[in-house]
mmCIF file of C-alpha atoms in Angstrom:
data_model
loop_
_atom_site.group_PDB
_atom_site.id
_atom_site.type_symbol
_atom_site.label_atom_id
_atom_site.label_comp_id
_atom_site.label_asym_id
_atom_site.label_seq_id
_atom_site.Cartn_x
_atom_site.Cartn_y
_atom_site.Cartn_z
ATOM 1 C CA MET A 1 38.934 8.279 -20.902
ATOM 2 C CA CYS A 2 35.190 8.068 -21.420
ATOM 3 C CA SER A 3 34.823 4.404 -22.408
ATOM 4 C CA THR A 4 31.991 3.733 -19.820
ATOM 5 C CA THR A 5 29.656 6.588 -21.730
ATOM 6 C CA SER A 6 26.561 5.213 -22.849
ATOM 7 C CA ILE A 7 26.155 4.933 -26.618
ATOM 8 C CA ARG A 8 22.909 6.189 -28.483
ATOM 9 C CA THR A 9 21.839 4.482 -31.748
ATOM 10 C CA ALA A 10 21.469 6.911 -34.524
ATOM 11 C CA ALA A 11 20.719 6.694 -38.307
ATOM 12 C CA SER A 12 21.413 9.048 -40.992
ATOM 13 C CA LEU A 13 20.698 9.365 -44.935
ATOM 14 C CA ILE A 14 22.751 10.506 -47.805
ATOM 15 C CA VAL A 15 20.419 11.845 -50.479
ATOM 16 C CA CYS A 16 21.831 12.336 -53.852
ATOM 17 C CA ARG A 17 20.209 13.761 -56.872
ATOM 18 C CA LEU A 18 21.465 14.234 -60.694
ATOM 19 C CA SER A 19 23.224 17.697 -61.054
ATOM 20 C CA ALA A 20 24.323 17.536 -64.749
ATOM 21 C CA GLY A 21 27.346 19.520 -65.906
ATOM 22 C CA SER A 22 29.094 19.178 -62.314
ATOM 23 C CA THR A 23 31.823 17.153 -61.112
ATOM 24 C CA PRO A 24 30.906 14.846 -60.015
ATOM 25 C CA ASP A 25 27.441 14.726 -61.798
ATOM 26 C CA PHE A 26 25.417 14.661 -58.688
ATOM 27 C CA SER A 27 24.618 16.746 -55.638
ATOM 28 C CA VAL A 28 24.162 15.531 -51.876
ATOM 29 C CA LEU A 29 21.793 17.184 -49.417
ATOM 30 C CA LEU A 30 23.423 18.682 -46.438
ATOM 31 C CA LEU A 31 22.292 20.451 -43.458
ATOM 32 C CA LYS A 32 23.756 23.006 -41.123
ATOM 33 C CA ARG A 33 23.056 22.458 -37.516
ATOM 34 C CA SER A 34 21.828 25.100 -35.206
ATOM 35 C CA PRO A 35 24.825 26.662 -33.320
ATOM 36 C CA HIS A 36 22.796 26.175 -30.217
ATOM 37 C CA GLY A 37 22.381 22.194 -30.444
ATOM 38 C CA ALA A 38 24.817 19.371 -29.630
ATOM 39 C CA PHE A 39 26.527 19.558 -33.005
ATOM 40 C CA GLY A 40 26.319 23.252 -33.229
ATOM 41 C CA GLY A 41 27.197 24.839 -36.815
ATOM 42 C CA LEU A 42 28.299 21.611 -38.133
ATOM 43 C CA THR A 43 27.295 20.801 -41.878
ATOM 44 C CA VAL A 44 25.989 17.095 -41.955
ATOM 45 C CA PHE A 45 23.885 14.742 -43.653
ATOM 46 C CA PRO A 46 20.253 14.636 -42.116
ATOM 47 C CA GLY A 47 19.842 12.195 -39.388
ATOM 48 C CA GLY A 48 19.328 11.573 -35.622
ATOM 49 C CA ALA A 49 18.637 9.289 -32.874
ATOM 50 C CA ILE A 50 16.356 6.210 -32.943
ATOM 51 C CA SER A 51 12.680 6.726 -31.635
ATOM 52 C CA PRO A 52 10.722 3.887 -29.890
ATOM 53 C CA SER A 53 8.130 4.299 -32.687
ATOM 54 C CA ASP A 54 10.776 3.327 -35.179
ATOM 55 C CA PHE A 55 10.369 -0.315 -33.979
ATOM 56 C CA ASP A 56 6.539 -0.230 -34.463
ATOM 57 C CA PRO A 57 5.680 -3.646 -35.818
ATOM 58 C CA LEU A 58 2.875 -2.008 -37.816
ATOM 59 C CA TRP A 59 5.546 -0.805 -40.173
ATOM 60 C CA THR A 60 5.979 -4.368 -41.360
ATOM 61 C CA ARG A 61 2.453 -5.593 -40.968
ATOM 62 C CA SER A 62 0.816 -2.972 -42.995
ATOM 63 C CA THR A 63 -0.771 -4.543 -45.927
ATOM 64 C CA SER A 64 -0.427 -1.426 -47.761
ATOM 65 C CA HIS A 65 3.372 -1.121 -47.111
ATOM 66 C CA SER A 66 5.519 -2.894 -49.587
ATOM 67 C CA THR A 67 7.624 -5.709 -48.034
ATOM 68 C CA ILE A 68 10.812 -4.840 -46.397
ATOM 69 C CA PRO A 69 13.637 -6.501 -48.233
ATOM 70 C CA SER A 70 15.736 -9.044 -46.367
ATOM 71 C CA PRO A 71 19.043 -6.870 -46.759
ATOM 72 C CA ILE A 72 17.352 -4.083 -44.764
ATOM 73 C CA SER A 73 15.881 -6.370 -42.241
ATOM 74 C CA LYS A 74 19.369 -7.800 -41.775
ATOM 75 C CA VAL A 75 20.530 -4.306 -40.684
ATOM 76 C CA GLY A 76 17.489 -3.431 -38.990
ATOM 77 C CA SER A 77 14.362 -1.946 -40.528
ATOM 78 C CA HIS A 78 14.138 0.357 -37.546
ATOM 79 C CA LEU A 79 17.278 2.076 -38.533
ATOM 80 C CA ALA A 80 16.103 2.780 -42.007
ATOM 81 C CA ILE A 81 12.653 4.151 -40.728
ATOM 82 C CA ALA A 82 14.694 6.457 -38.286
ATOM 83 C CA ALA A 83 17.040 7.676 -41.316
ATOM 84 C CA LEU A 84 13.878 8.390 -43.324
ATOM 85 C CA ARG A 85 11.914 10.136 -40.703
ATOM 86 C CA GLU A 86 14.777 12.358 -39.433
ATOM 87 C CA THR A 87 15.403 13.269 -43.006
ATOM 88 C CA PHE A 88 11.781 14.310 -43.295
ATOM 89 C CA GLU A 89 11.811 16.195 -39.942
ATOM 90 C CA GLU A 90 14.927 18.059 -40.506
ATOM 91 C CA SER A 91 14.793 18.880 -44.370
ATOM 92 C CA GLY A 92 11.254 18.311 -45.419
ATOM 93 C CA VAL A 93 12.373 15.584 -47.796
ATOM 94 C CA TYR A 94 10.209 12.417 -47.842
ATOM 95 C CA ILE A 95 11.498 9.646 -49.836
ATOM 96 C CA THR A 96 8.734 7.769 -51.370
ATOM 97 C CA HIS A 97 7.515 6.123 -54.558
ATOM 98 C CA ASN A 98 4.337 7.906 -54.323
ATOM 99 C CA PRO A 99 5.016 11.654 -53.252
ATOM 100 C CA PRO A 100 2.023 13.736 -51.854
ATOM 101 C CA ASP A 101 1.590 17.232 -52.575
ATOM 102 C CA SER A 102 4.221 19.366 -50.714
ATOM 103 C CA SER A 103 1.584 21.556 -48.913
ATOM 104 C CA ILE A 104 -0.042 18.309 -47.474
ATOM 105 C CA LEU A 105 3.372 17.215 -46.183
ATOM 106 C CA GLN A 106 4.215 20.623 -44.614
ATOM 107 C CA ASP A 107 1.587 20.234 -42.227
ATOM 108 C CA TRP A 108 2.509 16.595 -41.473
ATOM 109 C CA ARG A 109 6.167 17.691 -41.167
ATOM 110 C CA GLY A 110 5.347 19.682 -37.961
ATOM 111 C CA ARG A 111 3.345 16.684 -36.347
ATOM 112 C CA VAL A 112 6.043 14.243 -36.826
ATOM 113 C CA TYR A 113 8.556 16.663 -35.539
ATOM 114 C CA ASN A 114 6.576 16.764 -32.295
ATOM 115 C CA ASP A 115 5.783 13.288 -32.140
ATOM 116 C CA ALA A 116 7.777 10.667 -34.215
ATOM 117 C CA SER A 117 4.937 8.067 -33.852
ATOM 118 C CA GLN A 118 3.054 10.399 -36.386
ATOM 119 C CA PHE A 119 5.423 9.182 -39.095
ATOM 120 C CA ARG A 120 3.628 5.947 -39.541
ATOM 121 C CA VAL A 121 0.182 7.625 -39.139
ATOM 122 C CA MET A 122 1.161 9.833 -41.961
ATOM 123 C CA ALA A 123 2.335 7.003 -44.232
ATOM 124 C CA ASN A 124 -0.907 5.203 -43.577
ATOM 125 C CA GLN A 125 -3.341 8.125 -44.073
ATOM 126 C CA LEU A 126 -1.520 9.399 -47.364
ATOM 127 C CA ASN A 127 -0.877 5.913 -48.572
ATOM 128 C CA ALA A 128 2.601 6.903 -49.223
ATOM 129 C CA TYR A 129 5.248 4.893 -47.430
ATOM 130 C CA PRO A 130 8.822 5.317 -47.036
ATOM 131 C CA ALA A 131 10.860 3.733 -49.857
ATOM 132 C CA LEU A 132 12.929 1.344 -47.766
ATOM 133 C CA SER A 133 13.839 -0.976 -50.972
ATOM 134 C CA ARG A 134 15.744 2.139 -52.247
ATOM 135 C CA LEU A 135 18.032 2.392 -49.404
ATOM 136 C CA VAL A 136 21.592 1.314 -49.409
ATOM 137 C CA TYR A 137 23.330 0.472 -46.300
ATOM 138 C CA TRP A 138 26.514 2.772 -46.466
ATOM 139 C CA ALA A 139 28.368 2.911 -43.314
ATOM 140 C CA ASN A 140 28.406 2.329 -39.608
ATOM 141 C CA TRP A 141 30.418 4.843 -37.463
ATOM 142 C CA ILE A 142 30.749 4.607 -33.739
ATOM 143 C CA THR A 143 32.100 7.644 -31.537
ATOM 144 C CA PRO A 144 35.579 7.122 -30.056
ATOM 145 C CA THR A 145 35.638 6.059 -26.529
ATOM 146 C CA THR A 146 37.465 9.223 -25.538
ATOM 147 C CA MET A 147 34.405 11.396 -26.237
ATOM 148 C CA PRO A 148 31.761 12.270 -23.844
ATOM 149 C CA LYS A 149 28.880 11.954 -25.983
ATOM 150 C CA ARG A 150 28.847 8.727 -28.087
ATOM 151 C CA PHE A 151 26.735 7.443 -30.873
ATOM 152 C CA ASP A 152 26.485 4.285 -32.866
ATOM 153 C CA THR A 153 25.322 5.831 -36.289
ATOM 154 C CA HIS A 154 24.238 3.965 -39.352
ATOM 155 C CA PHE A 155 24.295 5.593 -42.637
ATOM 156 C CA PHE A 156 22.167 4.834 -45.595
ATOM 157 C CA MET A 157 22.240 6.251 -49.312
ATOM 158 C CA THR A 158 19.622 6.858 -51.737
ATOM 159 C CA VAL A 159 19.015 8.699 -54.975
ATOM 160 C CA VAL A 160 16.023 10.591 -56.206
ATOM 161 C CA ASP A 161 15.093 10.109 -59.818
ATOM 162 C CA GLN A 162 12.272 9.123 -62.226
ATOM 163 C CA GLU A 163 11.711 5.946 -60.139
ATOM 164 C CA CYS A 164 11.611 7.538 -56.780
ATOM 165 C CA GLY A 165 11.106 11.174 -56.048
ATOM 166 C CA TRP A 166 10.556 13.065 -52.874
ATOM 167 C CA GLY A 167 7.623 14.811 -51.462
ATOM 168 C CA GLY A 168 7.865 18.158 -49.702
ATOM 169 C CA ARG A 169 9.881 21.293 -50.163
ATOM 170 C CA VAL A 170 13.449 21.246 -49.013
ATOM 171 C CA ALA A 171 14.060 23.609 -46.192
ATOM 172 C CA ALA A 172 15.671 23.584 -42.779
ATOM 173 C CA ASP A 173 13.405 23.044 -39.826
ATOM 174 C CA GLY A 174 14.491 26.394 -38.241
ATOM 175 C CA ASP A 175 15.210 24.598 -34.868
ATOM 176 C CA GLU A 176 17.842 21.825 -35.034
ATOM 177 C CA THR A 177 18.781 22.841 -38.555
ATOM 178 C CA ILE A 178 19.358 26.316 -40.090
ATOM 179 C CA THR A 179 19.964 25.638 -43.655
ATOM 180 C CA ALA A 180 19.508 22.766 -46.314
ATOM 181 C CA GLU A 181 21.322 22.661 -49.183
ATOM 182 C CA TRP A 182 22.272 20.648 -52.304
ATOM 183 C CA MET A 183 25.840 20.738 -53.072
ATOM 184 C CA THR A 184 28.362 18.247 -54.919
ATOM 185 C CA PRO A 185 30.794 16.465 -52.736
ATOM 186 C CA THR A 186 33.686 18.397 -54.306
ATOM 187 C CA HIS A 187 32.088 21.738 -53.606
ATOM 188 C CA ALA A 188 31.418 20.622 -49.924
ATOM 189 C CA LEU A 189 35.154 19.629 -49.525
ATOM 190 C CA SER A 190 36.300 22.877 -51.018
ATOM 191 C CA LEU A 191 34.063 24.670 -48.581
ATOM 192 C CA PHE A 192 35.587 22.825 -45.860
ATOM 193 C CA GLU A 193 39.006 23.429 -46.981
ATOM 194 C CA GLN A 194 38.352 27.184 -47.117
ATOM 195 C CA LYS A 195 36.929 26.776 -43.427
ATOM 196 C CA LYS A 196 33.510 28.092 -44.724
ATOM 197 C CA ILE A 197 31.999 25.086 -43.168
ATOM 198 C CA THR A 198 32.790 22.555 -40.515
ATOM 199 C CA THR A 199 31.859 18.857 -40.351
ATOM 200 C CA LEU A 200 32.793 15.548 -38.627
ATOM 201 C CA PRO A 201 35.112 12.956 -39.599
ATOM 202 C CA PRO A 202 32.499 10.381 -40.870
ATOM 203 C CA GLN A 203 31.018 12.979 -43.299
ATOM 204 C CA PHE A 204 34.456 14.174 -44.260
ATOM 205 C CA ILE A 205 35.431 10.726 -45.252
ATOM 206 C CA MET A 206 32.305 9.809 -47.001
ATOM 207 C CA LEU A 207 32.316 13.051 -49.030
ATOM 208 C CA LYS A 208 35.762 12.161 -50.247
ATOM 209 C CA GLU A 209 34.587 8.649 -51.257
ATOM 210 C CA LEU A 210 31.274 10.037 -52.979
ATOM 211 C CA SER A 211 33.578 12.673 -54.833
ATOM 212 C CA THR A 212 35.268 9.678 -56.741
ATOM 213 C CA MET A 213 31.786 8.353 -57.752
ATOM 214 C CA SER A 214 29.239 9.017 -60.485
ATOM 215 C CA PHE A 215 25.290 9.187 -60.228
ATOM 216 C CA SER A 216 25.054 6.134 -62.463
ATOM 217 C CA GLN A 217 27.067 4.135 -60.022
ATOM 218 C CA LEU A 218 25.093 5.312 -57.131
ATOM 219 C CA LYS A 219 21.816 4.499 -59.086
ATOM 220 C CA GLY A 220 23.012 1.223 -59.876
ATOM 221 C CA MET A 221 23.685 0.446 -56.203
ATOM 222 C CA VAL A 222 20.082 1.776 -55.276
ATOM 223 C CA ASP A 223 18.470 -0.256 -58.078
ATOM 224 C CA SER A 224 20.148 -3.447 -56.522
ATOM 225 C CA ALA A 225 19.476 -2.547 -53.009
ATOM 226 C CA HIS A 226 16.427 -4.850 -52.562
ATOM 227 C CA THR A 227 18.588 -8.072 -53.358
ATOM 228 C CA TYR A 228 22.165 -6.796 -52.304
ATOM 229 C CA LEU A 229 23.510 -5.822 -48.969
ATOM 230 C CA ARG A 230 26.914 -4.059 -49.054
ATOM 231 C CA PRO A 231 29.278 -5.508 -46.743
ATOM 232 C CA ILE A 232 29.990 -3.011 -43.979
ATOM 233 C CA GLU A 233 32.222 -3.258 -40.913
ATOM 234 C CA PRO A 234 31.807 -0.810 -37.993
ATOM 235 C CA ILE A 235 34.350 2.082 -37.798
ATOM 236 C CA LEU A 236 35.436 2.967 -34.447
ATOM 237 C CA PRO A 237 38.398 5.647 -34.573
ATOM 238 C CA GLU A 238 40.970 5.107 -31.876
ATOM 239 C CA TYR A 239 43.223 7.604 -30.252
ATOM 240 C CA ILE A 240 46.783 7.006 -30.638
ATOM 241 C CA GLY A 241 48.336 10.323 -29.771
ATOM 242 C CA LYS A 242 49.132 13.989 -31.206
ATOM 243 C CA SER A 243 50.855 15.190 -34.198
ATOM 244 C CA GLY A 244 53.788 17.425 -34.017
ATOM 245 C CA GLN A 245 51.616 20.440 -34.140
ATOM 246 C CA GLY A 246 49.641 19.108 -31.050
ATOM 247 C CA ASP A 247 46.580 18.071 -33.066
ATOM 248 C CA VAL A 248 44.776 14.799 -32.129
ATOM 249 C CA VAL A 249 45.446 11.594 -34.491
ATOM 250 C CA MET A 250 42.931 8.875 -34.652
ATOM 251 C CA ALA A 251 43.672 5.418 -36.153
ATOM 252 C CA LEU A 252 40.919 4.047 -38.313
ATOM 253 C CA PRO A 253 40.447 0.155 -39.091
ATOM 254 C CA GLY A 254 43.038 -0.745 -41.422
ATOM 255 C CA ASP A 255 45.784 1.184 -39.633
ATOM 256 C CA GLU A 256 48.665 -0.687 -38.187
ATOM 257 C CA ARG A 257 47.925 0.799 -34.755
ATOM 258 C CA HIS A 258 44.286 0.074 -34.631
ATOM 259 C CA SER A 259 43.174 -2.558 -32.220
ATOM 260 C CA THR A 260 41.477 -4.728 -35.117
ATOM 261 C CA SER A 261 44.649 -5.214 -37.114
ATOM 262 C CA SER A 262 46.352 -8.478 -37.122
ATOM 263 C CA PRO A 263 49.826 -8.759 -35.525
ATOM 264 C CA GLY A 264 52.642 -7.785 -38.183
ATOM 265 C CA TRP A 265 49.946 -5.700 -40.250
ATOM 266 C CA THR A 266 51.484 -2.677 -41.700
ATOM 267 C CA GLY A 267 49.929 0.431 -43.176
ATOM 268 C CA LYS A 268 48.358 3.733 -42.100
ATOM 269 C CA ARG A 269 44.751 4.759 -42.245
ATOM 270 C CA ARG A 270 44.513 7.736 -39.820
ATOM 271 C CA ILE A 271 42.794 11.121 -39.475
ATOM 272 C CA THR A 272 44.196 14.044 -37.832
ATOM 273 C CA LEU A 273 41.735 16.699 -36.155
ATOM 274 C CA VAL A 274 43.347 19.994 -36.656
ATOM 275 C CA LYS A 275 42.320 22.550 -33.920
ATOM 276 C CA GLU A 276 42.431 26.324 -33.675
ATOM 277 C CA ASN A 277 41.513 27.892 -30.383
ATOM 278 C CA GLY A 278 40.141 24.566 -29.171
ATOM 279 C CA LEU A 279 37.763 24.232 -32.150
ATOM 280 C CA VAL A 280 38.317 21.587 -34.947
ATOM 281 C CA THR A 281 38.580 23.600 -37.984
ATOM 282 C CA GLY A 282 40.316 20.926 -40.317
ATOM 283 C CA LEU A 283 40.543 17.261 -41.001
ATOM 284 C CA LYS A 284 43.494 15.389 -42.672
ATOM 285 C CA LEU A 285 43.137 11.763 -43.909
ATOM 286 C CA GLU A 286 46.062 9.756 -44.180
ATOM 287 C CA GLU A 287 46.154 6.401 -46.063
ATOM 288 C CA SER A 288 49.171 4.121 -47.205
ATOM 289 C CA THR A 289 49.041 3.302 -50.802
ATOM 290 C CA THR A 290 49.877 -0.424 -49.712
ATOM 291 C CA THR A 291 48.822 -2.247 -46.747
ATOM 292 C CA GLY A 292 49.395 -5.971 -45.567
ATOM 293 C CA LEU A 293 51.388 -8.119 -43.411
ATOM 294 C CA LYS A 294 55.178 -7.560 -42.758
ATOM 295 C CA LEU A 295 57.198 -10.363 -44.181
#
């Protein structure tokens, strides 16, 4: 057990854009991690650990900066700043209402990558502030206690459209990330099923959720993000054993064997990590059609 392992706080951003003619009708920005990093070779949403500069009070004091909406401040404005900053560093995408020229942002991207505090300097000098009011708080995943490296990761979602675009050219940073691609959730899941990409349980489950939605649904949520905070409960998967094939099985909140379930609760919501040669090559989500208290 590794329950005493310290947990690092992190933030991630799900960026969606309209993709007419596809099913669903939008694409998400996905990055492939460098094989030499902590999440070697995995395909994930942009994101990373919180930086001290994300707490800078000048983010909220700047008279040029649009007021941070109360829903975001309840979650933690530093988390939203971190998600937007990491997305810019790793993919070149800067979510803002006033996108600067991409050539200007390219120079700033290198500066921010080397010094996170330059993110606020950039926003001030370019008069282009992160569009915090366009972020939807999407999920909060905590790494299981059995893992040697643990993160408390807060996921946000936004859409890019005529009301809020992005500045910069979409490209991997060449260090932490090696590819940056737009793909529909269903295509990403298909590639995963074909073992052409690998990912983590949070991304797998969120891609499944997104695959059932439409761009108009997502846009509606983003449009109301400045007044509405999506109710989110932390998700901490718990080890409950191994399958008949020897694969690790983790219970999620809502499963009858999860510690948060009430006595007498029945139902399954668990994920199996399929391994080959010691590496996770597949994920299987099992959910009961009905859950509730045993009578």
